[in-house]
Short mmCIF file of C-alpha atoms in Angstrom, two decimals:
data_model
loop_
_atom_site.label_atom_id
_atom_site.label_comp_id
_atom_site.label_asym_id
_atom_site.label_seq_id
_atom_site.Cartn_x
_atom_site.Cartn_y
_atom_site.Cartn_z
CA MET A 1 100.23 124.49 93.00
CA ASN A 2 98.06 126.57 90.62
CA ASP A 3 94.34 127.03 90.54
CA LYS A 4 93.79 124.47 87.88
CA GLU A 5 95.66 121.66 89.70
CA LEU A 6 93.85 122.70 92.87
CA GLU A 7 90.50 122.42 91.27
CA LEU A 8 91.50 118.91 89.84
CA LEU A 9 92.70 117.74 93.22
CA ASN A 10 89.04 118.63 94.64
CA GLU A 11 87.34 116.90 91.62
CA ILE A 12 89.22 113.63 92.49
CA LEU A 13 88.41 113.94 96.11
CA SER A 14 84.74 114.42 95.38
CA THR A 15 84.62 111.04 93.75
CA TYR A 16 85.22 109.45 97.18
CA LYS A 17 82.17 111.29 98.38
CA TYR A 18 79.94 108.71 96.54
CA ASP A 19 77.87 107.79 99.56
CA ASP A 20 77.18 109.16 103.06
CA PRO A 21 80.44 110.99 104.14
CA GLU A 22 80.10 109.63 107.52
CA MET A 23 79.97 106.09 106.22
CA VAL A 24 82.98 106.68 103.88
CA MET A 25 85.11 108.05 106.69
CA LYS A 26 84.04 105.16 109.07
CA ASP A 27 85.27 102.78 106.49
CA TYR A 28 88.80 104.34 106.81
CA GLU A 29 88.61 104.76 110.56
CA PHE A 30 89.88 101.13 111.24
CA LEU A 31 92.86 101.87 109.03
CA LYS A 32 93.51 105.25 110.57
CA THR A 33 93.72 103.68 113.99
CA LEU A 34 96.49 101.30 113.05
CA ASN A 35 98.10 103.88 110.78
CA ASP A 36 98.28 106.33 113.77
CA TYR A 37 99.98 103.63 115.77
CA VAL A 38 102.52 103.19 113.21
CA ILE A 39 103.47 106.77 113.00
CA GLU A 40 103.62 107.22 116.84
CA ASN A 41 105.69 103.99 117.46
CA THR A 42 108.06 103.33 114.41
CA HIS A 43 110.21 106.53 114.50
CA GLU A 44 113.41 104.59 114.88
CA PHE A 45 113.05 103.15 111.31
CA ASN A 46 113.82 106.29 109.34
CA LYS A 47 116.82 104.79 107.49
CA GLU A 48 117.01 102.03 105.05
CA PRO A 49 119.50 99.16 105.89
CA VAL A 50 122.51 98.46 103.89
CA TYR A 51 123.20 94.80 103.03
CA LEU A 52 126.86 94.15 102.80
CA ASN A 53 127.16 90.30 102.00
CA ARG A 54 126.49 89.07 98.58
CA VAL A 55 124.12 86.19 98.00
CA GLY A 56 123.60 84.91 94.47
CA ILE A 57 120.08 83.96 93.25
CA ASN A 58 120.70 80.51 93.11
CA ASN A 59 121.55 80.32 96.86
CA SER A 60 118.46 82.61 97.48
CA TYR A 61 116.30 80.08 95.71
CA LYS A 62 117.87 77.20 97.97
CA TYR A 63 117.08 79.10 101.09
CA SER A 64 113.51 79.69 100.02
CA TYR A 65 112.86 76.15 98.85
CA ASN A 66 114.37 74.55 101.99
CA PHE A 67 112.28 76.93 104.09
CA PHE A 68 109.04 75.91 102.36
CA LYS A 69 109.83 72.33 102.93
CA THR A 70 109.55 72.93 106.69
CA ILE A 71 106.41 74.86 106.26
CA ASN A 72 104.55 72.75 103.79
CA PRO A 73 106.20 70.52 101.22
CA ILE A 74 103.60 71.51 98.65
CA TYR A 75 104.84 74.91 98.81
CA ALA A 76 108.34 73.74 97.99
CA GLU A 77 107.02 71.84 94.93
CA TYR A 78 105.15 74.86 93.83
CA LEU A 79 108.37 77.02 93.96
CA GLU A 80 110.16 74.41 91.95
CA LYS A 81 107.54 74.42 89.44
CA ARG A 82 107.06 78.12 89.11
CA TRP A 83 110.78 78.99 89.10
CA ASN A 84 111.24 78.44 85.48
CA GLU A 85 107.68 79.19 84.15
CA ALA A 86 106.63 82.16 86.20
CA PHE A 87 109.69 84.18 87.34
CA ILE A 88 111.25 87.11 85.22
CA PHE A 89 114.56 87.98 86.45
CA CYS A 90 115.38 91.49 86.00
CA GLU A 91 118.78 93.51 86.77
CA ASN A 92 118.23 95.65 89.90
CA ASN A 93 117.75 99.27 89.56
CA LEU A 94 116.85 102.32 91.67
CA TYR A 95 113.17 102.19 90.56
CA GLY A 96 112.71 98.53 90.24
CA VAL A 97 109.96 97.05 92.39
CA SER A 98 109.45 93.28 92.48
CA ASN A 99 105.82 92.23 91.95
CA THR A 100 103.30 89.59 91.08
CA PHE A 101 101.02 90.35 88.00
CA TYR A 102 98.48 88.56 85.96
CA ASP A 103 99.67 88.39 82.24
CA GLN A 104 96.72 88.63 79.85
CA LYS A 105 98.67 87.24 76.87
CA CYS A 106 99.36 83.83 78.43
CA HIS A 107 96.48 83.92 80.77
CA ASP A 108 98.79 83.20 83.91
CA THR A 109 100.67 85.15 86.48
CA ARG A 110 104.28 86.29 86.38
CA ILE A 111 106.72 87.11 89.07
CA LYS A 112 109.06 90.01 88.22
CA LEU A 113 112.09 89.81 90.47
CA PHE A 114 114.68 92.66 90.38
CA VAL A 115 117.70 90.74 91.67
CA ARG A 116 119.66 92.52 94.32
CA LYS A 117 122.19 89.72 94.98
CA ASN A 118 121.71 89.68 98.71
CA ILE A 119 119.68 87.77 101.20
CA SER A 120 116.65 90.14 100.60
CA ASP A 121 116.02 88.22 97.25
CA SER A 122 115.12 85.13 99.34
CA TYR A 123 112.60 87.26 101.27
CA THR A 124 111.16 88.65 97.90
CA ILE A 125 110.87 85.05 96.44
CA VAL A 126 108.73 83.74 99.45
CA HIS A 127 106.66 86.84 99.59
CA GLU A 128 105.79 86.94 95.79
CA LEU A 129 105.20 83.22 95.61
CA ILE A 130 102.42 83.52 98.27
CA HIS A 131 100.91 86.23 95.96
CA ASP A 132 101.42 83.88 93.07
CA MET A 133 99.31 81.23 94.69
CA ASN A 134 96.49 83.34 95.47
CA LEU A 135 96.28 85.67 92.34
CA LYS A 136 95.45 82.85 90.18
CA GLU A 137 92.24 82.33 91.83
CA ALA A 138 91.69 86.16 92.54
CA THR A 139 91.41 86.93 88.88
CA ILE A 140 88.09 85.13 88.77
CA SER A 141 87.01 86.10 92.27
CA GLU A 142 84.49 88.62 93.35
CA ASN A 143 85.74 88.54 96.92
CA ASP A 144 86.28 92.17 97.94
CA SER A 145 88.18 91.10 101.01
CA PHE A 146 91.06 89.69 99.02
CA TYR A 147 92.44 93.16 98.00
CA LEU A 148 92.88 94.01 101.66
CA LEU A 149 94.08 90.72 102.81
CA CYS A 150 96.41 89.91 100.04
CA GLU A 151 99.48 91.46 101.94
CA VAL A 152 98.89 89.76 105.25
CA PHE A 153 100.00 86.33 104.28
CA SER A 154 103.04 87.45 102.20
CA ILE A 155 104.31 89.59 105.06
CA ALA A 156 103.62 86.67 107.59
CA ILE A 157 105.74 84.31 105.41
CA GLU A 158 108.63 86.84 105.47
CA LEU A 159 108.45 86.71 109.39
CA LEU A 160 108.31 82.87 109.50
CA PHE A 161 111.20 82.96 106.93
CA GLU A 162 113.31 85.14 109.33
CA ASP A 163 112.91 82.54 111.96
CA TYR A 164 114.20 79.83 109.69
CA LEU A 165 117.11 81.88 108.54
CA LYS A 166 118.13 82.78 112.21
CA LYS A 167 118.12 79.00 113.05
CA GLN A 168 120.25 78.47 109.86
CA ASN A 169 122.77 81.21 110.98
CA VAL A 170 122.56 83.09 107.76
CA SER A 171 124.09 86.46 107.77
CA GLU A 172 121.94 89.56 107.69
CA PHE A 173 118.86 87.80 107.80
CA GLU A 174 117.53 90.51 110.32
CA LYS A 175 117.89 93.38 107.97
CA ASN A 176 114.79 92.56 105.91
CA LYS A 177 112.59 93.18 108.81
CA LYS A 178 114.16 96.58 109.34
CA GLU A 179 113.72 97.29 105.60
CA THR A 180 110.02 96.22 106.07
CA PHE A 181 109.30 98.52 108.88
CA TYR A 182 111.27 101.37 106.99
CA ALA A 183 108.92 100.86 104.21
CA ILE A 184 105.74 100.51 106.36
CA TYR A 185 106.69 103.90 108.18
CA ALA A 186 107.06 105.56 104.70
CA LYS A 187 103.69 104.16 103.66
CA ALA A 188 101.98 105.31 106.89
CA ASP A 189 103.06 108.82 106.06
CA ILE A 190 101.33 108.55 102.66
CA VAL A 191 98.20 107.18 104.24
CA ASP A 192 98.06 110.01 106.77
CA PHE A 193 98.30 112.84 104.26
CA GLU A 194 95.61 111.40 102.08
CA TYR A 195 93.32 110.71 104.88
CA TYR A 196 93.77 114.24 105.96
CA LEU A 197 92.68 115.39 102.45
CA LEU A 198 89.59 113.27 102.55
CA ASP A 199 88.83 114.54 106.06
CA LYS A 200 89.20 118.21 105.06
CA PHE A 201 87.05 117.64 101.94
CA PHE A 202 84.25 115.94 103.74
CA GLU A 203 84.43 118.62 106.46
CA LYS A 204 83.79 121.65 103.87
CA ASP A 205 83.50 120.13 100.43
CA TYR A 206 86.83 121.78 99.47
CA VAL A 207 90.54 121.49 100.12
CA SER A 208 92.47 124.74 100.03
CA ARG A 209 95.91 125.79 99.78
CA LYS A 210 95.78 126.72 103.39
CA ASP A 211 94.74 123.29 104.27
CA ILE A 212 97.84 121.85 102.45
CA ILE A 213 100.05 124.63 104.06
CA ASN A 214 98.84 123.69 107.64
CA TYR A 215 99.64 120.11 107.14
CA LEU A 216 103.18 120.93 106.08
CA GLU A 217 103.60 123.35 108.98
CA LYS A 218 102.47 120.31 111.19
CA TYR A 219 104.80 117.99 109.44
CA PRO A 220 107.62 119.87 107.85
CA LYS A 221 109.64 116.69 107.33
CA ASN A 222 107.07 115.38 104.79
CA SER A 223 107.38 118.48 102.41
CA ALA A 224 109.14 116.44 99.71
CA LEU A 225 106.69 113.64 100.11
CA VAL A 226 103.65 115.82 100.04
CA GLY A 227 104.77 117.41 96.68
CA TYR A 228 105.22 113.92 95.23
CA LEU A 229 101.89 112.68 96.23
CA ILE A 230 99.92 115.72 94.83
CA ASP A 231 101.70 115.12 91.63
CA ASP A 232 100.88 111.41 91.77
CA ILE A 233 97.23 112.01 92.74
CA LEU A 234 96.83 114.49 89.69
CA ASP A 235 98.45 112.26 87.29
CA ASN A 236 96.65 109.12 88.30
CA GLU A 237 93.37 111.04 89.15
CA SER A 238 92.98 108.87 92.26
CA LEU A 239 94.34 108.50 95.73
CA ASN A 240 96.94 105.88 96.74
CA LEU A 241 95.02 105.26 100.10
CA ASP A 242 93.33 102.12 99.21
CA PHE A 243 96.56 100.42 97.67
CA GLU A 244 98.74 101.61 100.58
CA GLN A 245 96.28 100.50 103.36
CA ARG A 246 97.10 96.86 102.46
CA TYR A 247 100.59 97.11 103.79
CA ILE A 248 99.53 98.80 107.01
CA PHE A 249 96.82 96.22 107.52
CA GLY A 250 99.23 93.60 106.71
CA ILE A 251 102.03 94.30 109.05
CA PHE A 252 99.63 94.09 112.06
CA LEU A 253 97.81 90.95 111.09
CA ALA A 254 101.10 89.28 109.95
CA SER A 255 102.85 90.15 113.34
CA TYR A 256 99.61 88.95 115.13
CA MET A 257 99.57 85.61 113.39
CA HIS A 258 103.42 85.33 113.95
CA ASP A 259 102.86 85.63 117.56
CA ARG A 260 100.34 82.93 117.67
CA ILE A 261 102.72 80.57 115.76
CA ILE A 262 105.44 81.38 118.18
CA GLU A 263 103.18 80.62 121.06
CA ASN A 264 101.79 77.46 119.68
CA PRO A 265 103.85 76.10 116.56
CA LYS A 266 100.72 73.83 115.70
CA LYS A 267 99.05 77.33 114.45
CA ILE A 268 101.19 77.00 111.47
CA GLN A 269 98.57 74.82 110.09
CA GLU A 270 95.91 77.64 110.63
CA PHE A 271 98.12 79.89 108.57
CA ILE A 272 98.23 77.26 105.70
CA GLU A 273 94.53 76.70 105.66
CA LEU A 274 93.78 80.42 105.79
CA ASN A 275 96.04 81.03 102.90
CA ASP A 276 94.73 78.10 101.01
CA TYR A 277 91.29 79.50 101.24
CA LEU A 278 92.16 83.20 101.23
CA ASN A 279 90.05 83.98 98.20
CA SER A 280 86.97 82.62 99.46
CA LEU A 281 87.06 84.11 102.87
CA GLU A 282 85.63 87.46 104.06
CA ILE A 283 87.69 89.60 106.30
CA TYR A 284 85.17 89.01 109.22
CA ASP A 285 85.85 85.18 108.85
CA ILE A 286 89.50 85.51 109.27
CA PHE A 287 88.95 87.73 112.50
CA LYS A 288 86.79 84.91 113.98
CA ILE A 289 89.31 82.28 113.27
CA ILE A 290 92.22 84.03 114.66
CA ASP A 291 90.40 85.19 117.83
CA LEU A 292 89.99 88.97 116.93
CA ASP A 293 86.52 90.49 117.77
CA PHE A 294 84.85 92.79 115.28
CA ASN A 295 82.00 95.29 116.13
CA HIS A 296 79.66 95.27 113.20
CA ASP A 297 77.80 98.36 114.58
CA SER A 298 80.75 100.49 114.56
CA GLU A 299 82.63 98.70 111.71
CA THR A 300 85.87 98.48 113.67
CA LEU A 301 87.60 95.98 115.97
CA THR A 302 86.91 95.91 119.67
CA PRO A 303 89.33 97.64 121.91
CA ASP A 304 90.65 94.34 123.24
CA SER A 305 91.36 93.46 119.55
CA TYR A 306 93.26 96.53 119.02
CA LYS A 307 95.27 95.81 122.00
CA LYS A 308 96.10 92.38 120.73
CA LEU A 309 97.38 93.81 117.34
CA PHE A 310 99.34 96.70 118.96
CA LYS A 311 101.15 94.10 121.25
CA SER A 312 102.03 91.93 118.40
CA TYR A 313 103.32 94.90 116.31
CA LYS A 314 105.57 96.01 119.31
CA ASN A 315 106.63 92.41 119.88
CA GLU A 316 107.76 92.28 116.15
CA MET A 317 109.75 95.50 116.52
CA LYS A 318 111.37 94.06 119.75
CA ARG A 319 112.61 91.04 117.54
CA LYS A 320 114.20 93.10 114.91
CA ASN A 321 117.57 93.26 116.37
CA GLU A 322 117.67 89.63 117.73
CA LYS A 323 120.42 87.57 116.17
#
């Protein structure tokens, strides 16, 4: 890393110091608490699972459609409608990432699906369809909470879908969750390094080469990732933190909502109603509805609420190998 690159990195970090540094870091403290828990408790998911059984895209659609009928028939009808008008099917490749995006040309959302021809396609369909439902309204919304909450319901629907596939005796249904935790663990490493950069910058108004070396000495396994992240930060002139935190936040709240539905199947209606009104709700509204207490003075959850999230996260990991 040369002097010019280091100077640019510090300029980028300085843009996050737009307000009282203590308040900025407090905003991230809630995320860091969850992120640290992922790093400390998800070591075993260091290998991406391999799918062996072929599942054609039409069968993946049928699994998704039939599942939605058990959740809410309106969701099944919506999938049927959007299948031909919104989905863009792409041949899978190493760098292909399925996603839902707003197409300015046609003023509508599109779902780009990189077809892998295994059961993971079904999970992608249900995940992205939930995004598609919400993104339409989000394009005209000024609700800041949507950006943080948008992954919660898409991850939760995957967990519910797994329950359905298990009952249907579909092979390799459990591998998707392993893949999810593998991805979450990788994202937690990204968040950890970028939080470290902010912390060091706010501490002394400058990040040095020595700071980066110290991090690498503490986490040598992340050397390749750190090199990639620095290049990415410099290229985009921004951190990935705000984007990646959605998935960390998402897996905890999704696991918690999944537990609530397992304990009381009638809570599926709670999920449907929250998803329907996602774009008009603040994050504090959702915490209150799902019985999580938030301390407004410290801008974080109460200790008891953290315990609930940690418990559900562990429960989800325990269910990973159940067949």
